[in-house]
CSV table of N, CA and C in Angstrom, one decimal:
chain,number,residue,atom,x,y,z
A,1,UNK,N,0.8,-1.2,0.0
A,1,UNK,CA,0.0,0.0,0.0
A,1,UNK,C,0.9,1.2,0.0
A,2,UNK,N,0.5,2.3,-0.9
A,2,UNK,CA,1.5,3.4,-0.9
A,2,UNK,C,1.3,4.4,0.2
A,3,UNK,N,2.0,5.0,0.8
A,3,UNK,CA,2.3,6.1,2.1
A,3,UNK,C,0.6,6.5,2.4
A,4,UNK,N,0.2,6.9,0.9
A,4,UNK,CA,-0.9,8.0,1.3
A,4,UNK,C,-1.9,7.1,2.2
A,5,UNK,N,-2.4,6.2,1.1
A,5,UNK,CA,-3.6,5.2,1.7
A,5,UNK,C,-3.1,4.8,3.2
A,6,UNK,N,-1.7,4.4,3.9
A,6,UNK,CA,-1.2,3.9,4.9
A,6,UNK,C,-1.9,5.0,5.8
A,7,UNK,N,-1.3,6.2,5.8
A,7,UNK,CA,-1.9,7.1,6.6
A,7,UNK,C,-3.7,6.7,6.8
A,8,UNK,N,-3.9,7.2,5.7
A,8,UNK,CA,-5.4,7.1,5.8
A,8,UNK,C,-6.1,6.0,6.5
A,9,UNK,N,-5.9,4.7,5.8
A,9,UNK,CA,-6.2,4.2,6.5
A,9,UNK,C,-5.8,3.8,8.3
A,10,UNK,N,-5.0,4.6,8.6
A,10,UNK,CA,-4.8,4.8,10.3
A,10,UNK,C,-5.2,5.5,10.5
A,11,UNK,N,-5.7,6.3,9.8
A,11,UNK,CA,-6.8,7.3,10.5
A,11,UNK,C,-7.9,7.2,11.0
A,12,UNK,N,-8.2,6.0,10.1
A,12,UNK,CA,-9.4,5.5,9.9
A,12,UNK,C,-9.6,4.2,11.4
A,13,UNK,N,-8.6,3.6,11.4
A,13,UNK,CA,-8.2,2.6,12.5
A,13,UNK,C,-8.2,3.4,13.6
A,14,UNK,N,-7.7,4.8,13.5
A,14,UNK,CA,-7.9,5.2,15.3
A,14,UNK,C,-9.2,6.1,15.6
A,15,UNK,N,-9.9,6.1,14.5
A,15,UNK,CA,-11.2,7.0,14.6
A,15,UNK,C,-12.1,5.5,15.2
A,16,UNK,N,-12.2,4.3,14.3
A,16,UNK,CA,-12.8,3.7,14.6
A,16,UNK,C,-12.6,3.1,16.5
A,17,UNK,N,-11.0,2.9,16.6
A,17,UNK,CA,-11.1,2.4,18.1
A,17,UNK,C,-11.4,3.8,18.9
A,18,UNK,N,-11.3,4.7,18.3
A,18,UNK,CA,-11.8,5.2,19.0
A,18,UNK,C,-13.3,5.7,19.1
A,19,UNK,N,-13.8,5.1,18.0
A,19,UNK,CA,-15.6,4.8,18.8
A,19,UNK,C,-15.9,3.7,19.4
A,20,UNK,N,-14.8,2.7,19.5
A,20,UNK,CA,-14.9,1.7,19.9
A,20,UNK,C,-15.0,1.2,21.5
A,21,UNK,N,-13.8,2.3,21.9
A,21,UNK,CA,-13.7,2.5,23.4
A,21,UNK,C,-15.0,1.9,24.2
A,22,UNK,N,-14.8,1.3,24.9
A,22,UNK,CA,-15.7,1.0,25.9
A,22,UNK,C,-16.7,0.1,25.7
A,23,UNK,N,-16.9,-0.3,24.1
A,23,UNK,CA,-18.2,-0.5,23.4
A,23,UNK,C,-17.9,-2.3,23.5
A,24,UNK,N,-16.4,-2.5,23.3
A,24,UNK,CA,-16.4,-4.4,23.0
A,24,UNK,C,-16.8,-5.0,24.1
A,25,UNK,N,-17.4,-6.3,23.8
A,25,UNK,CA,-17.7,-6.8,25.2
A,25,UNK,C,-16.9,-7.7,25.7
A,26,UNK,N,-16.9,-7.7,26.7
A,26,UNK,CA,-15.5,-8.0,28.2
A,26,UNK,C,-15.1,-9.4,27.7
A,27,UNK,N,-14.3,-10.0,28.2
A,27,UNK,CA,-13.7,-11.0,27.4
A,27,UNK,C,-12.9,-11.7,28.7
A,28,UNK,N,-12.9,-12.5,29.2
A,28,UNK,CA,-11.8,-12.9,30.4
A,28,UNK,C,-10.2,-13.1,30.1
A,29,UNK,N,-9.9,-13.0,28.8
A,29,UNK,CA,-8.3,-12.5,28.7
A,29,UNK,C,-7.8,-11.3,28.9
A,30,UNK,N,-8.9,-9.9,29.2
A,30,UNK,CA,-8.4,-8.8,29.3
A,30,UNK,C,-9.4,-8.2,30.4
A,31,UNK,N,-9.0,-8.4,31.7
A,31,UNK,CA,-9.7,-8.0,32.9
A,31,UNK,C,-9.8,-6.6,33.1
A,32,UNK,N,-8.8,-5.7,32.5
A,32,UNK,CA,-8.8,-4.8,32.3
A,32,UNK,C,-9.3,-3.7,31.3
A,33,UNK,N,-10.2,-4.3,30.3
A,33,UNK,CA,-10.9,-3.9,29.2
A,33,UNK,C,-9.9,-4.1,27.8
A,34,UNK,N,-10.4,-4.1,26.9
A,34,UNK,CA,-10.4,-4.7,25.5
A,34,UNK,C,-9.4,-3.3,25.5
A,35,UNK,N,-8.5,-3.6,24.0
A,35,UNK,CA,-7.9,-2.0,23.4
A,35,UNK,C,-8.5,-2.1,21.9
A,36,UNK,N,-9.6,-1.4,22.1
A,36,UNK,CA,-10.1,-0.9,20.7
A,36,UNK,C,-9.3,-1.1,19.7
A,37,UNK,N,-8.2,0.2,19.6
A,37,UNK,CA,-7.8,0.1,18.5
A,37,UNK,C,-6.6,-1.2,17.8
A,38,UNK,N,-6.2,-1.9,18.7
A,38,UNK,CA,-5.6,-3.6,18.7
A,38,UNK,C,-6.6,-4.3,17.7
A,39,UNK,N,-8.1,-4.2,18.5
A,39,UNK,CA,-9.1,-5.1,18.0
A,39,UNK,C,-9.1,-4.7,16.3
A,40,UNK,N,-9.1,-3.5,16.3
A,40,UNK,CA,-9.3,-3.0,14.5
A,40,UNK,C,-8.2,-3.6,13.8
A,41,UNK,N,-7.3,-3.4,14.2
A,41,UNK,CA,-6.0,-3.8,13.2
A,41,UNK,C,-6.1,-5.4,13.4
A,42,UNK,N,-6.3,-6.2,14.4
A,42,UNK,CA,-6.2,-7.2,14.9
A,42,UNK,C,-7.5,-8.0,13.4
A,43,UNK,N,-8.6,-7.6,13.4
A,43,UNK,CA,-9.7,-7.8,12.6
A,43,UNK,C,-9.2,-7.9,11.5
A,44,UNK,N,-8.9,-6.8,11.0
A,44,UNK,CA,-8.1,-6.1,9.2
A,44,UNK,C,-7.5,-7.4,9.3
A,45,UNK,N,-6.5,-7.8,9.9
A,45,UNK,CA,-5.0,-8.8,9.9
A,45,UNK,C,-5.8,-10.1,9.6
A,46,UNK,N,-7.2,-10.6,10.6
A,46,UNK,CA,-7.6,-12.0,10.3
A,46,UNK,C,-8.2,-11.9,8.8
A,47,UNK,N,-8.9,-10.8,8.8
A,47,UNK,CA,-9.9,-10.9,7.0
A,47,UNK,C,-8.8,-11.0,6.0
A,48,UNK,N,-7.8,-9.9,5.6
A,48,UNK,CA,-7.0,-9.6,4.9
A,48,UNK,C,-5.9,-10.8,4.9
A,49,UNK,N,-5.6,-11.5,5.7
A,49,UNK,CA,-4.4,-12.3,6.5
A,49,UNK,C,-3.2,-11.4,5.9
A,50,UNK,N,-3.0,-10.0,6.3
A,50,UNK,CA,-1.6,-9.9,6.6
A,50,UNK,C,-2.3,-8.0,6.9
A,51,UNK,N,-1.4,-7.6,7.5
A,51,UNK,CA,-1.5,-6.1,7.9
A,51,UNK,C,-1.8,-5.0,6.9
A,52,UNK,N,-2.3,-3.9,7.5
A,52,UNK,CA,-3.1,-3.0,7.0
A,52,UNK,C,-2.0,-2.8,6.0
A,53,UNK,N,-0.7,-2.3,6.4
A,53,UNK,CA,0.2,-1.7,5.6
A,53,UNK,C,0.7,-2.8,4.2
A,54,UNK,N,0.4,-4.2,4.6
A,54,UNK,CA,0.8,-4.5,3.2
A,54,UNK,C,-0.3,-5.0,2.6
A,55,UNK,N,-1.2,-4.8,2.7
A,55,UNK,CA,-3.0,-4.8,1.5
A,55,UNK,C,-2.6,-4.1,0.3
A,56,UNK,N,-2.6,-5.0,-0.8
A,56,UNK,CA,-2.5,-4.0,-2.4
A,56,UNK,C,-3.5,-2.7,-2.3
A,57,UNK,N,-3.3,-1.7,-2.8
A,57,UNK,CA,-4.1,-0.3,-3.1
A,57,UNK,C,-4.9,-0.8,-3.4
A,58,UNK,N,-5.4,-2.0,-4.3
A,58,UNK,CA,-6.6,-2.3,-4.7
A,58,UNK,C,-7.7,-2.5,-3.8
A,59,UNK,N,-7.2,-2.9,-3.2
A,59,UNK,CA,-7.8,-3.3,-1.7
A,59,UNK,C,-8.4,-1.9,-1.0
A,60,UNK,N,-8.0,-1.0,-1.2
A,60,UNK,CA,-8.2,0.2,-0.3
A,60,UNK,C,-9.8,0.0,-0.1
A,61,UNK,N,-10.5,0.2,-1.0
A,61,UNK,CA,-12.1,0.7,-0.4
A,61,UNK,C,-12.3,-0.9,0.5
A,62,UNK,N,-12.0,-1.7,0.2
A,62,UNK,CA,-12.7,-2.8,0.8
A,62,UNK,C,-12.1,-2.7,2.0
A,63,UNK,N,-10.7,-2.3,2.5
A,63,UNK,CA,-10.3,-2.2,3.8
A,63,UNK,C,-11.2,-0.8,4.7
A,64,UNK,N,-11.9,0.0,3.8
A,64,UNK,CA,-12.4,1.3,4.4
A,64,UNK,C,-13.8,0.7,4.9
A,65,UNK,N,-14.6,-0.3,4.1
A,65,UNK,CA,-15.9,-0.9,3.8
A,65,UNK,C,-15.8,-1.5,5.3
A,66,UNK,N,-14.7,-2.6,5.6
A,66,UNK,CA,-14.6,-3.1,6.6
A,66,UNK,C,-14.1,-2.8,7.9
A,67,UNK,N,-13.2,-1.6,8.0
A,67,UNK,CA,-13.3,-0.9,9.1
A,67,UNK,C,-14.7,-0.5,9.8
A,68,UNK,N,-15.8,0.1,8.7
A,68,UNK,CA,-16.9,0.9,8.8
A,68,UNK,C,-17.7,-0.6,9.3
A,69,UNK,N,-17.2,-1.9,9.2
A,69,UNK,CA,-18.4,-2.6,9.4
A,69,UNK,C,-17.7,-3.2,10.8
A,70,UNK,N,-16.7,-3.2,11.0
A,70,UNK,CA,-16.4,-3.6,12.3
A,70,UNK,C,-16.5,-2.3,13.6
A,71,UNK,N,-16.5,-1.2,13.3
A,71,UNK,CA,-17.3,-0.2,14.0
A,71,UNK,C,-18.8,-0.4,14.2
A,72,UNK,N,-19.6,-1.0,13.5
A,72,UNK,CA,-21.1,-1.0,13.5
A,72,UNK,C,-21.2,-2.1,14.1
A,73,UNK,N,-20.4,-3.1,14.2
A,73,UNK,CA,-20.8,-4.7,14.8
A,73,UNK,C,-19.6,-5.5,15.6
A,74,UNK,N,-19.7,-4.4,17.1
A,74,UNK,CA,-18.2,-4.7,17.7
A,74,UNK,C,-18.4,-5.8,18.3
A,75,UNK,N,-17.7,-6.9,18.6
A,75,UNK,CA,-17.5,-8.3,19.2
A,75,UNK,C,-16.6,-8.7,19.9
């Protein structure tokens, strides 16, 4: 993915954990509360199987599609 989209899409990853805050539900491996923004990139990494930063450009909308859907349907 080239610089620009990289940015962006972290932009995009810290807007979403950060609607995320507070919102995932409790989990007994983290007694302390979930970290949002882990969970987004964590999500991106299982769908995609490899990290935000190396998704071909092609990929771009579908990585923006699916941030917006893991904000609407946190788990």
């Amino acid at each position: 993915m080239n610089e620009e989209n990289k940015k962006k899409l972290w932009t995009k990853i810290l807007e979403a954990g950060d609607y995320l805050k507070d919102k995932l539900p409790k989990h007994p491996k983290h007694p302390k509360g979930r970290n949002s923004y882990a969970h987004v990139a964590l999500e991106i990494k299982n769908k995609f199987k490899m990290s935000y930063k190396d998704i071909p450009d092609e990929k771009y909308i579908s990585v923006l599609k699916y941030i917006n859907y893991i904000k609407n349907n946190p788990r």
